[in-house]
Short mmCIF file of C-alpha atoms in Angstrom, two decimals:
data_model
loop_
_atom_site.label_atom_id
_atom_site.label_comp_id
_atom_site.label_asym_id
_atom_site.label_seq_id
_atom_site.Cartn_x
_atom_site.Cartn_y
_atom_site.Cartn_z
CA MET A 22 174.40 210.43 93.37
CA ILE A 23 172.59 207.40 92.56
CA THR A 24 172.98 204.71 95.17
CA THR A 25 172.11 201.20 95.26
CA LYS A 26 169.28 201.87 97.67
CA LYS A 27 167.70 204.12 94.95
CA ILE A 28 168.06 201.76 92.02
CA THR A 29 166.28 199.28 93.98
CA GLY A 30 163.77 201.39 94.83
CA LEU A 31 162.95 202.75 91.17
CA ILE A 32 163.05 198.59 90.03
CA ALA A 33 160.44 197.89 92.61
CA LEU A 34 158.40 200.76 91.86
CA PHE A 35 158.42 199.79 88.02
CA VAL A 36 157.60 196.21 88.74
CA TRP A 37 154.92 197.02 91.32
CA PHE A 38 152.80 200.08 89.82
CA PRO A 39 151.90 198.06 86.34
CA ALA A 40 151.16 194.87 88.63
CA SER A 41 149.05 197.18 90.51
CA LEU A 42 147.29 198.49 87.55
CA SER A 43 146.55 195.13 86.21
CA ALA A 44 145.23 193.89 89.30
CA ALA A 45 142.77 196.79 90.06
CA GLY A 46 141.72 196.32 86.05
CA ASN A 47 141.15 192.34 86.76
CA SER A 48 138.76 193.65 89.76
CA GLY A 49 136.63 195.83 88.13
CA HIS A 50 136.04 193.09 85.24
CA CYS A 51 134.84 190.64 88.36
CA GLN A 52 131.10 191.12 89.64
CA PRO A 53 129.13 188.76 91.56
CA TRP A 54 126.77 186.95 89.64
CA GLN A 55 123.25 188.78 89.61
CA ASN A 56 121.30 186.88 86.84
CA ASN A 57 117.91 185.49 88.02
CA LYS A 58 117.35 181.97 87.73
CA GLY A 59 116.06 181.35 84.16
CA ARG A 60 116.84 184.72 82.59
CA HIS A 61 119.65 184.96 80.04
CA PRO A 62 122.22 187.32 79.94
CA GLU A 63 122.02 190.49 77.57
CA ARG A 64 125.35 189.39 75.87
CA PRO A 65 126.81 185.79 75.48
CA VAL A 66 128.58 184.70 78.86
CA TYR A 67 131.16 181.72 78.92
CA ILE A 68 131.56 179.48 81.42
CA GLY A 69 135.00 179.54 83.17
CA GLU A 70 136.07 177.74 86.15
CA ILE A 71 133.86 174.59 87.25
CA SER A 72 134.58 173.79 91.17
CA VAL A 73 132.83 170.36 92.07
CA LEU A 74 132.50 170.06 95.91
CA PRO A 75 130.99 166.73 97.04
CA GLY A 76 129.69 166.76 100.40
CA ASN A 77 129.10 164.02 102.95
CA ILE A 78 125.76 162.88 104.47
CA PHE A 79 125.68 165.83 107.42
CA ASN A 80 127.09 169.03 107.66
CA LEU A 81 128.58 169.08 111.25
CA GLU A 82 128.32 172.66 111.49
CA ASP A 83 124.51 172.64 111.68
CA LYS A 84 123.57 171.90 115.14
CA GLN A 85 120.77 169.70 113.95
CA GLU A 86 123.37 167.32 112.43
CA ASP A 87 126.20 167.44 114.80
CA SER A 88 125.70 164.38 117.12
CA LYS A 89 127.92 161.75 117.64
CA ILE A 90 125.52 159.43 115.14
CA HIS A 91 125.97 162.13 112.46
CA PHE A 92 129.87 162.15 112.96
CA ALA A 93 130.15 158.37 112.92
CA MET A 94 128.07 157.85 109.76
CA ASN A 95 130.34 160.52 107.85
CA LYS A 96 133.53 158.82 109.18
CA LEU A 97 132.20 155.24 107.78
CA HIS A 98 130.87 156.84 104.74
CA ILE A 99 133.10 157.21 101.39
CA VAL A 100 131.96 160.65 99.42
CA THR A 101 131.26 160.56 95.90
CA ARG A 102 134.32 161.52 93.91
CA PRO A 103 134.54 164.96 92.37
CA GLU A 104 135.01 163.13 88.76
CA VAL A 105 131.71 160.78 89.08
CA ILE A 106 129.84 164.29 89.36
CA GLU A 107 131.75 166.14 87.02
CA ARG A 108 131.20 163.18 84.04
CA GLN A 109 127.49 163.81 84.46
CA LEU A 110 127.24 167.68 83.89
CA LEU A 111 125.84 168.93 80.54
CA PHE A 112 128.43 171.39 80.55
CA LYS A 113 131.78 172.19 80.64
CA SER A 114 134.66 175.22 80.93
CA GLY A 115 134.44 177.39 77.62
CA ASP A 116 130.89 176.59 76.79
CA VAL A 117 128.43 179.44 76.31
CA PHE A 118 126.47 179.94 79.52
CA ASP A 119 122.87 178.13 79.64
CA GLN A 120 120.92 178.22 82.57
CA ASN A 121 118.49 175.30 81.06
CA LYS A 122 122.03 173.03 81.13
CA LEU A 123 122.63 174.06 84.87
CA ASP A 124 118.93 173.25 85.93
CA GLU A 125 118.99 169.90 83.74
CA SER A 126 122.03 168.69 85.18
CA GLU A 127 121.26 169.30 88.57
CA ARG A 128 118.05 166.86 87.60
CA LEU A 129 120.36 164.24 86.55
CA LEU A 130 122.78 164.37 89.86
CA ARG A 131 119.12 164.08 92.28
CA LYS A 132 118.31 161.00 90.01
CA ASN A 133 121.33 159.14 91.48
CA HIS A 134 120.34 156.90 94.26
CA TYR A 135 123.40 157.99 96.02
CA ILE A 136 122.74 161.77 95.90
CA LYS A 137 120.08 163.60 98.40
CA ASP A 138 120.57 167.24 96.71
CA ALA A 139 122.51 168.89 94.26
CA GLU A 140 122.94 172.52 93.62
CA ILE A 141 124.69 174.31 90.85
CA ILE A 142 125.32 177.93 91.40
CA PRO A 143 126.72 180.81 89.20
CA GLN A 144 128.96 182.40 91.30
CA ARG A 145 130.96 185.61 89.89
CA VAL A 146 131.72 186.90 86.16
CA CYS A 147 135.07 188.02 85.42
CA LYS A 148 135.89 189.31 81.46
CA GLY A 149 132.93 187.26 80.31
CA ARG A 150 133.39 184.23 81.86
CA VAL A 151 131.14 182.93 84.76
CA ASN A 152 132.87 180.52 87.42
CA ILE A 153 130.35 177.68 88.31
CA ILE A 154 130.20 175.99 92.01
CA VAL A 155 128.33 172.54 92.01
CA ARG A 156 127.44 171.45 95.38
CA THR A 157 126.27 167.74 96.13
CA THR A 158 125.20 166.18 99.66
CA ASP A 159 125.65 162.10 99.79
CA ASN A 160 123.06 159.71 101.02
CA TRP A 161 124.00 156.73 103.25
CA THR A 162 124.28 154.12 100.75
CA LEU A 163 125.36 150.96 102.44
CA THR A 164 122.29 149.29 103.39
CA PRO A 165 122.67 145.66 105.12
CA GLY A 166 119.97 144.10 107.05
CA VAL A 167 117.04 141.92 107.46
CA SER A 168 113.36 142.55 106.71
CA PHE A 169 110.18 140.93 107.38
CA GLY A 170 106.54 141.67 106.55
CA ARG A 171 102.95 140.63 106.25
CA SER A 172 100.82 141.84 102.94
CA GLY A 173 97.43 140.40 102.05
CA GLY A 174 97.46 137.42 104.46
CA SER A 175 100.80 136.39 103.46
CA ASN A 176 104.18 136.71 105.48
CA LYS A 177 107.39 137.77 103.82
CA SER A 178 110.99 138.11 105.19
CA GLY A 179 114.75 138.67 103.74
CA ALA A 180 118.03 139.61 104.17
CA GLU A 181 120.06 141.78 101.96
CA ILE A 182 123.06 143.88 101.61
CA GLN A 183 123.50 146.57 99.17
CA GLU A 184 125.65 149.35 98.29
CA HIS A 185 124.58 152.12 95.88
CA ASN A 186 128.07 154.13 95.53
CA LEU A 187 130.86 151.38 95.75
CA LEU A 188 133.81 153.34 96.59
CA GLY A 189 132.79 156.68 95.74
CA MET A 190 132.21 155.71 92.15
CA GLY A 191 128.59 155.65 91.64
CA LYS A 192 128.61 151.92 91.14
CA SER A 193 125.77 149.89 92.57
CA LEU A 194 125.96 146.17 94.16
CA ALA A 195 123.12 144.25 95.90
CA LEU A 196 123.09 140.93 97.41
CA SER A 197 119.55 139.28 98.84
CA TYR A 198 117.41 136.27 100.08
CA LYS A 199 113.72 136.52 100.12
CA THR A 200 110.97 134.24 100.94
CA ASP A 201 107.16 134.72 100.55
CA SER A 202 104.15 132.93 99.90
CA GLN A 203 105.26 132.53 95.97
CA ARG A 204 109.14 131.47 96.18
CA ASP A 205 112.42 131.82 97.94
CA SER A 206 114.82 133.81 96.02
CA TYR A 207 118.48 134.89 96.28
CA LYS A 208 119.44 137.86 94.10
CA PHE A 209 122.78 139.52 92.66
CA ASP A 210 122.60 142.87 91.23
CA TYR A 211 124.78 145.11 89.74
CA SER A 212 124.65 148.41 87.81
CA ASP A 213 127.05 150.94 86.51
CA ASN A 214 125.99 154.08 85.19
CA GLN A 215 129.31 155.15 83.94
CA PHE A 216 130.73 152.13 82.41
CA LEU A 217 134.30 152.48 81.36
CA ASN A 218 134.07 156.26 82.53
CA THR A 219 131.73 157.14 79.91
CA ARG A 220 127.75 157.88 79.93
CA LYS A 221 127.10 154.06 79.02
CA GLU A 222 125.31 152.25 81.25
CA LEU A 223 125.85 148.35 82.34
CA GLY A 224 123.44 146.29 83.95
CA ILE A 225 123.86 142.70 85.36
CA TYR A 226 120.94 140.86 87.43
CA LEU A 227 121.01 137.14 88.16
CA GLU A 228 118.17 135.49 90.46
CA SER A 229 118.09 131.76 91.91
CA ASN A 230 114.65 130.86 92.88
CA SER A 231 113.29 127.67 94.62
CA ASP A 232 110.93 127.52 91.37
CA GLY A 233 113.08 128.85 88.65
CA HIS A 234 115.50 131.34 87.74
CA THR A 235 115.84 135.01 86.15
CA TYR A 236 118.98 136.31 84.47
CA GLY A 237 119.30 139.64 82.92
CA PHE A 238 121.85 141.75 81.02
CA ALA A 239 121.67 145.06 79.67
CA LEU A 240 123.98 147.87 77.70
CA ALA A 241 123.14 151.22 76.56
CA SER A 242 123.95 154.64 75.52
CA PRO A 243 120.92 156.37 76.73
CA PHE A 244 119.32 159.74 75.93
CA TYR A 245 120.86 161.32 79.19
CA ALA A 246 119.53 164.88 78.23
CA ILE A 247 116.82 166.52 76.53
CA ASP A 248 119.00 167.06 73.12
CA THR A 249 121.15 163.89 73.28
CA PRO A 250 121.54 163.36 69.38
CA ASP A 251 120.97 159.35 69.30
CA SER A 252 121.11 156.39 71.78
CA TRP A 253 121.11 152.37 71.64
CA TYR A 254 120.59 149.52 73.67
CA ILE A 255 120.81 145.88 74.00
CA ASN A 256 118.40 144.03 76.71
CA TRP A 257 118.89 140.33 77.46
CA GLN A 258 116.64 138.16 80.21
CA ASP A 259 116.12 134.61 80.52
CA SER A 260 113.60 133.41 83.23
CA ALA A 261 111.83 130.57 84.53
CA LYS A 262 109.01 130.87 87.52
CA GLU A 263 105.87 129.51 88.51
CA THR A 264 102.61 131.44 89.09
CA SER A 265 99.21 130.84 90.48
CA PHE A 266 95.93 131.49 88.76
CA TYR A 267 93.15 132.65 91.08
CA GLN A 268 89.43 132.20 90.80
CA ASN A 269 86.89 133.53 93.15
CA GLY A 270 89.71 134.15 95.78
CA ALA A 271 91.24 130.72 95.59
CA ALA A 272 94.43 129.56 93.71
CA THR A 273 93.13 127.15 91.23
CA LYS A 274 96.07 126.29 88.80
CA ASP A 275 99.81 126.74 89.07
CA TYR A 276 101.50 127.17 85.87
CA ALA A 277 105.33 127.07 85.06
CA GLU A 278 106.73 129.71 82.53
CA ASN A 279 110.19 129.79 80.90
CA ARG A 280 110.72 132.96 78.72
CA GLU A 281 113.45 134.31 76.74
CA ILE A 282 113.73 137.90 75.33
CA LEU A 283 116.32 139.75 73.75
CA ASP A 284 115.66 143.46 72.46
CA LEU A 285 117.96 146.02 70.51
CA GLY A 286 117.38 149.03 69.66
CA TYR A 287 118.93 152.69 68.20
CA ALA A 288 117.17 155.89 68.33
CA TRP A 289 118.03 159.33 67.00
CA SER A 290 116.83 162.62 67.90
CA GLU A 291 115.38 165.26 65.73
CA SER A 292 113.83 168.74 66.39
CA ALA A 293 115.53 168.93 70.15
CA ASP A 294 115.78 171.83 72.54
CA ALA A 295 115.48 172.67 75.82
CA GLN A 296 111.75 172.42 75.82
CA HIS A 297 110.89 169.36 73.93
CA SER A 298 112.29 166.51 71.86
CA SER A 299 110.82 164.22 68.86
CA ARG A 300 112.84 160.91 68.93
CA TYR A 301 112.61 158.02 66.18
CA SER A 302 113.68 154.56 66.86
CA ALA A 303 114.02 151.22 65.28
CA GLY A 304 114.98 147.64 66.49
CA TRP A 305 114.69 143.82 66.87
CA GLN A 306 112.71 142.05 69.46
CA TYR A 307 112.79 138.35 70.34
CA ASP A 308 110.31 136.76 72.52
CA GLN A 309 109.68 133.05 73.35
CA ARG A 310 107.42 131.75 76.07
CA ASP A 311 106.50 128.40 77.02
CA ILE A 312 103.41 128.18 79.71
CA GLU A 313 102.37 124.84 81.00
CA ASN A 314 99.99 123.83 83.70
CA ILE A 315 101.90 122.02 86.36
CA SER A 316 99.22 119.40 87.08
CA ASP A 317 97.67 119.26 83.47
CA ALA A 318 100.27 118.89 80.62
CA ALA A 319 97.53 119.24 78.38
CA ASP A 320 97.01 122.95 79.21
CA ASN A 321 99.93 124.39 77.50
CA SER A 322 101.10 127.24 75.33
CA GLN A 323 104.01 128.11 73.19
CA ILE A 324 104.29 131.73 71.75
CA THR A 325 107.12 132.88 69.64
CA ALA A 326 107.56 136.30 68.60
CA SER A 327 110.23 137.59 66.15
CA TYR A 328 110.00 140.96 64.62
CA PRO A 329 111.53 144.51 63.37
CA TRP A 330 110.00 147.44 65.15
CA VAL A 331 109.97 151.17 64.37
CA GLY A 332 109.00 153.78 67.04
CA TYR A 333 108.46 157.32 67.49
CA GLU A 334 108.67 159.48 70.98
CA TYR A 335 107.99 163.17 72.01
CA LEU A 336 108.74 164.48 74.89
CA GLU A 337 108.23 168.12 76.90
CA ASN A 338 110.46 169.35 79.35
CA ALA A 339 108.29 170.96 82.04
CA TYR A 340 109.75 170.16 85.26
CA ALA A 341 108.95 171.67 88.91
CA GLU A 342 110.39 170.58 92.18
CA LEU A 343 107.80 169.22 94.67
CA GLU A 344 107.97 167.87 98.12
CA ASN A 345 105.62 164.85 99.50
CA PHE A 346 104.35 164.12 96.49
CA ASN A 347 105.79 160.31 95.95
CA THR A 348 107.94 160.47 98.91
CA MET A 349 109.27 162.81 101.53
CA GLY A 350 112.42 164.68 102.76
CA ARG A 351 113.76 164.74 99.32
CA ILE A 352 113.27 167.40 96.45
CA GLU A 353 111.29 165.54 93.68
CA ASP A 354 111.95 166.61 90.14
CA VAL A 355 108.49 166.02 88.29
CA ASN A 356 107.78 166.50 84.61
CA PHE A 357 104.57 167.99 84.02
CA GLY A 358 105.19 167.72 80.42
CA ARG A 359 103.32 165.85 77.90
CA GLN A 360 105.30 162.50 77.00
CA PHE A 361 103.98 160.01 74.15
CA ARG A 362 105.36 156.96 72.72
CA ILE A 363 104.74 154.40 69.58
CA ARG A 364 105.80 151.60 68.49
CA ALA A 365 104.86 149.31 65.67
CA GLY A 366 106.25 145.37 65.38
CA PHE A 367 105.83 143.24 62.11
CA LEU A 368 105.73 139.98 63.22
CA THR A 369 106.14 137.04 60.12
CA LYS A 370 106.35 133.38 59.89
CA ALA A 371 109.45 133.92 57.85
CA LEU A 372 111.44 135.70 60.66
CA GLY A 373 110.53 133.31 63.21
CA SER A 374 107.36 134.08 64.66
CA ASP A 375 104.31 131.84 64.89
CA SER A 376 101.90 134.26 63.28
CA ASN A 377 101.84 137.17 60.77
CA GLN A 378 100.38 140.19 63.07
CA ILE A 379 101.29 143.79 63.56
CA LYS A 380 101.97 144.48 67.15
CA LEU A 381 100.78 148.02 67.96
CA SER A 382 102.19 149.96 71.49
CA THR A 383 101.62 153.13 72.85
CA GLU A 384 102.05 155.11 75.75
CA LEU A 385 100.33 158.83 76.84
CA SER A 386 101.45 160.81 80.10
CA GLU A 387 99.68 163.95 80.55
CA SER A 388 100.11 166.32 83.41
CA PHE A 389 97.83 169.18 84.60
CA PHE A 390 99.85 171.52 87.23
CA ALA A 391 97.28 174.01 87.89
CA ASP A 392 99.26 175.46 91.04
CA PRO A 393 101.34 174.22 93.85
CA GLN A 394 98.20 173.18 95.46
CA HIS A 395 96.46 171.24 92.87
CA LEU A 396 98.20 168.34 90.93
CA ALA A 397 96.93 165.80 88.45
CA THR A 398 98.43 163.10 85.96
CA LEU A 399 97.06 161.02 83.60
CA ASN A 400 98.69 157.87 81.69
CA LEU A 401 97.28 155.91 79.23
CA SER A 402 99.10 152.50 77.69
CA THR A 403 97.76 150.39 74.68
CA THR A 404 99.07 147.05 73.21
CA SER A 405 97.22 145.46 70.49
CA TYR A 406 97.88 142.54 68.25
CA PHE A 407 96.41 142.83 64.70
CA GLY A 408 95.89 139.48 62.36
CA ASP A 409 95.35 136.07 62.93
CA GLY A 410 97.22 134.49 65.88
CA GLU A 411 97.34 133.36 69.56
CA LEU A 412 98.33 136.86 70.39
CA SER A 413 95.45 138.87 68.92
CA GLY A 414 93.47 141.26 70.84
CA SER A 415 94.46 144.03 72.67
CA GLU A 416 95.39 145.40 76.62
CA VAL A 417 94.57 148.97 77.98
CA GLN A 418 95.42 150.29 81.11
CA LEU A 419 94.52 154.13 82.05
CA SER A 420 95.60 155.77 85.53
CA GLY A 421 94.75 159.03 87.07
CA ARG A 422 95.71 160.95 89.97
CA TYR A 423 95.12 163.49 91.57
CA GLN A 424 96.48 165.40 94.68
CA HIS A 425 95.19 168.81 96.71
CA PHE A 426 97.64 169.84 99.28
CA LEU A 427 95.42 171.42 102.02
CA ASP A 428 98.29 173.22 103.56
CA ARG A 429 101.92 172.27 104.16
CA LYS A 430 101.09 169.47 106.54
CA ASN A 431 98.04 167.91 105.13
CA ALA A 432 96.85 166.49 101.62
CA LEU A 433 94.26 164.82 99.69
CA ASN A 434 95.08 162.08 97.27
CA LEU A 435 92.83 160.21 94.70
CA LYS A 436 94.01 157.45 92.15
CA ALA A 437 91.88 155.39 89.98
CA THR A 438 93.09 152.63 87.64
CA LEU A 439 91.09 150.99 84.96
CA ARG A 440 92.36 147.93 83.00
CA ALA A 441 91.28 145.59 80.72
CA ALA A 442 92.72 142.67 78.23
CA ASP A 443 91.34 140.09 75.96
CA ASN A 444 94.64 138.36 74.68
CA PHE A 445 96.24 136.97 78.05
CA ALA A 446 98.30 134.09 78.14
CA LEU A 447 97.21 131.09 80.06
CA ASN A 448 99.00 132.08 83.37
CA GLU A 449 98.25 136.12 83.05
CA GLN A 450 95.17 137.84 84.99
CA TYR A 451 95.17 140.95 87.29
CA GLN A 452 94.82 140.25 90.76
CA LEU A 453 93.64 142.47 93.47
CA GLY A 454 94.59 142.41 97.34
CA GLY A 455 97.61 143.48 99.17
CA LEU A 456 99.65 146.21 99.66
CA GLU A 457 99.36 147.31 96.06
CA ASP A 458 95.75 148.24 95.70
CA MET A 459 93.12 146.73 97.82
CA ARG A 460 94.68 146.42 101.37
CA GLY A 461 91.65 145.16 103.20
CA TYR A 462 92.02 141.79 101.48
CA SER A 463 94.56 138.86 100.92
CA GLU A 464 96.50 138.72 97.63
CA GLY A 465 94.49 137.47 94.84
CA PHE A 466 91.52 137.60 96.74
CA GLN A 467 89.79 139.01 92.92
CA ALA A 468 90.83 138.31 90.00
CA GLY A 469 90.36 138.53 86.30
CA ASN A 470 91.20 139.99 82.99
CA LYS A 471 89.08 143.09 83.79
CA SER A 472 90.09 145.63 86.86
CA ALA A 473 88.98 148.93 88.31
CA VAL A 474 90.29 150.49 91.65
CA LEU A 475 89.90 153.81 93.35
CA ASN A 476 92.21 154.82 96.22
CA LEU A 477 91.51 157.32 98.29
CA GLU A 478 93.96 158.91 101.22
CA TYR A 479 93.85 161.53 103.43
CA ARG A 480 97.68 162.24 104.29
CA HIS A 481 99.41 164.10 107.27
CA PHE A 482 103.25 165.06 107.43
CA PHE A 483 104.96 165.43 110.55
CA ASP A 484 107.57 168.30 110.96
CA LYS A 485 109.74 166.07 113.42
CA SER A 486 112.58 164.08 111.81
CA PRO A 487 114.86 162.02 114.48
CA TYR A 488 118.32 162.95 114.03
CA GLN A 489 117.33 164.32 110.62
CA LEU A 490 117.32 160.70 109.44
CA PHE A 491 113.49 159.54 109.26
CA LYS A 492 110.44 161.43 108.07
CA PHE A 493 106.91 160.26 108.99
CA ALA A 494 103.37 160.59 107.86
CA ALA A 495 99.93 159.14 108.93
CA VAL A 496 97.33 157.95 106.58
CA GLY A 497 93.70 157.24 106.56
CA PHE A 498 92.41 155.66 103.19
CA ALA A 499 89.43 153.88 101.60
CA ASP A 500 89.79 151.14 98.75
CA ILE A 501 87.01 150.36 96.54
CA GLY A 502 87.39 148.03 93.41
CA THR A 503 86.80 144.82 91.58
CA ALA A 504 88.12 142.42 89.16
CA TRP A 505 86.41 140.15 86.52
CA ASP A 506 85.47 137.51 83.71
CA ASN A 507 87.59 135.04 82.70
CA HIS A 508 85.24 132.53 85.22
CA ASN A 509 85.37 135.05 87.78
CA ASP A 510 82.21 137.14 88.77
CA PRO A 511 82.23 141.02 89.09
CA GLU A 512 81.94 142.20 92.92
CA ILE A 513 82.62 145.67 94.00
CA VAL A 514 84.28 145.39 97.61
CA THR A 515 85.77 147.98 99.77
CA ASP A 516 87.92 148.73 102.51
CA VAL A 517 89.14 151.27 105.00
CA GLY A 518 92.13 151.60 107.08
CA VAL A 519 94.69 154.04 108.59
CA GLY A 520 98.36 153.51 108.12
CA LEU A 521 101.97 154.95 109.11
CA ARG A 522 104.42 155.54 106.16
CA ILE A 523 108.11 156.00 107.28
CA VAL A 524 110.94 157.26 104.76
CA PRO A 525 114.67 156.99 105.80
CA THR A 526 115.56 160.37 104.31
CA ARG A 527 119.26 160.18 104.18
CA SER A 528 119.27 156.39 102.70
CA SER A 529 119.90 155.57 99.02
CA SER A 530 117.20 152.87 98.90
CA SER A 531 114.61 155.54 98.11
CA ARG A 532 112.26 153.34 99.86
CA VAL A 533 108.77 154.06 101.53
CA ILE A 534 107.76 151.87 104.30
CA HIS A 535 104.27 150.71 104.59
CA VAL A 536 102.82 149.75 107.72
CA ASP A 537 98.69 149.52 106.90
CA LEU A 538 95.99 148.20 109.24
CA ALA A 539 92.68 147.68 106.86
CA PHE A 540 89.32 146.54 107.56
CA PRO A 541 87.06 144.99 104.94
CA LEU A 542 83.69 145.89 104.49
CA ASP A 543 82.32 143.55 101.90
CA GLY A 544 82.57 139.52 101.55
CA LYS A 545 83.41 139.01 104.86
CA ASP A 546 82.20 135.55 104.39
CA LYS A 547 85.87 134.98 102.38
CA ALA A 548 87.97 137.62 104.00
CA ASP A 549 89.70 138.32 107.39
CA GLY A 550 88.29 140.42 109.88
CA VAL A 551 91.49 142.83 109.50
CA GLN A 552 94.63 142.74 107.37
CA LEU A 553 98.06 143.79 108.64
CA SER A 554 100.36 145.03 105.80
CA ILE A 555 103.77 145.75 106.22
CA GLY A 556 105.97 146.10 103.16
CA THR A 557 108.26 148.83 101.30
CA LYS A 558 107.15 150.51 98.07
CA THR A 559 108.99 153.01 95.78
CA THR A 560 106.44 155.81 96.30
CA PHE A 561 104.18 156.91 98.91
#
């Protein structure tokens, strides 16, 4: 006799048995991703589910990051929103899996000030679809405070507040006040790399100075990836400022300059793939400059250049992940591929220019990555004006760098820079002295339209990182250089010194704090006995 209990059991059996077979079948189709990074599977694999997991500044489960300081910073920080990260990925569900897209997406994420690190991991494959996990770690992005420094015999101070990840949306806002030997300035700076939730970039810059102002606006749809098909941009800037002109170490003239620049461009890519890209471009540039000697109105110049231009760019995609190259405590994505750019502009009086000329600009970057211990880079840029006119002539800049990692804690760095120009405007010249080049001499100690500088550094990187917030390095250095021509005599000067480098490793500012004590070895009748320089730079 068939009872209700038996009927219920048979129904359960018919329901459970096919479902269990289906589950077993599905589990048999899923397996951990075992493909080595950079290798492609034998058959096309498609991207399945993408899980975006933004991380806070510190991992409180790590014993080195579980103090009250770490806890408080995490609590006060707004974590980047998942959609902000997802909009930057170069792949989506349903795309054919391409490891190059994952690698390039990682680099795009790490380019953001507000992200310290990013990792994109293929997790497992189910029925020909690979699930992806995107993990990021945030930087501390709110930076209020005051600053002071001394470089090249001049005092500097200021106060600022900046936020590089406003409300976790990836937008940047900065307000600041600074004073130095040249001017007092108030600045407002806003940038949005996902304008209207797209890949378009918006920038607004306002600066009010004791000697003038700078206003800037930029809107662009950039080449955000190696194979982006096209891009466009519009840049506008209006500025007024005063600059000092140096001769044999002394400021002899002060010039006032008013300048307005408008640059429009469109570019498209051909022959783009994961390894290289060829790009063509065209646009229009308007550049008007009024320069006047403050104490001598007869010493003045008015220059107007209004012209269409065409350009070409070639890029190789050959990135390496480095540490202790330009900064410390961060993964640095350095492109060792060749990069070449050329642009030709056609100045004519009919279009508003002062003269009929051809402007030709070139840039070449070549890198040599012999092995992880020996790294070298070479950069060349030129700007030439052909034809009769006030701008006629050329400017050439050549720089090279070599870094030898002796071991994990020590490195030798050598940098050489050559510059020459024969078409400078009235208020333009190369100046040596201060934090940027000749650290044993005051700013403007030497000046001219030609210069040559050689910087040598021995760097020692310390392991200890207090609260995982700072990294430190000690340096010993020597500088050799000179600037000459344009009524300045050539005189090679040298200095030696020691310094300290401090990098806030969890800050979005990406600044390297420099503290240098330098001793001039030449020109002692004009130079101070010692120069103490305190300031920040974007690199080591």
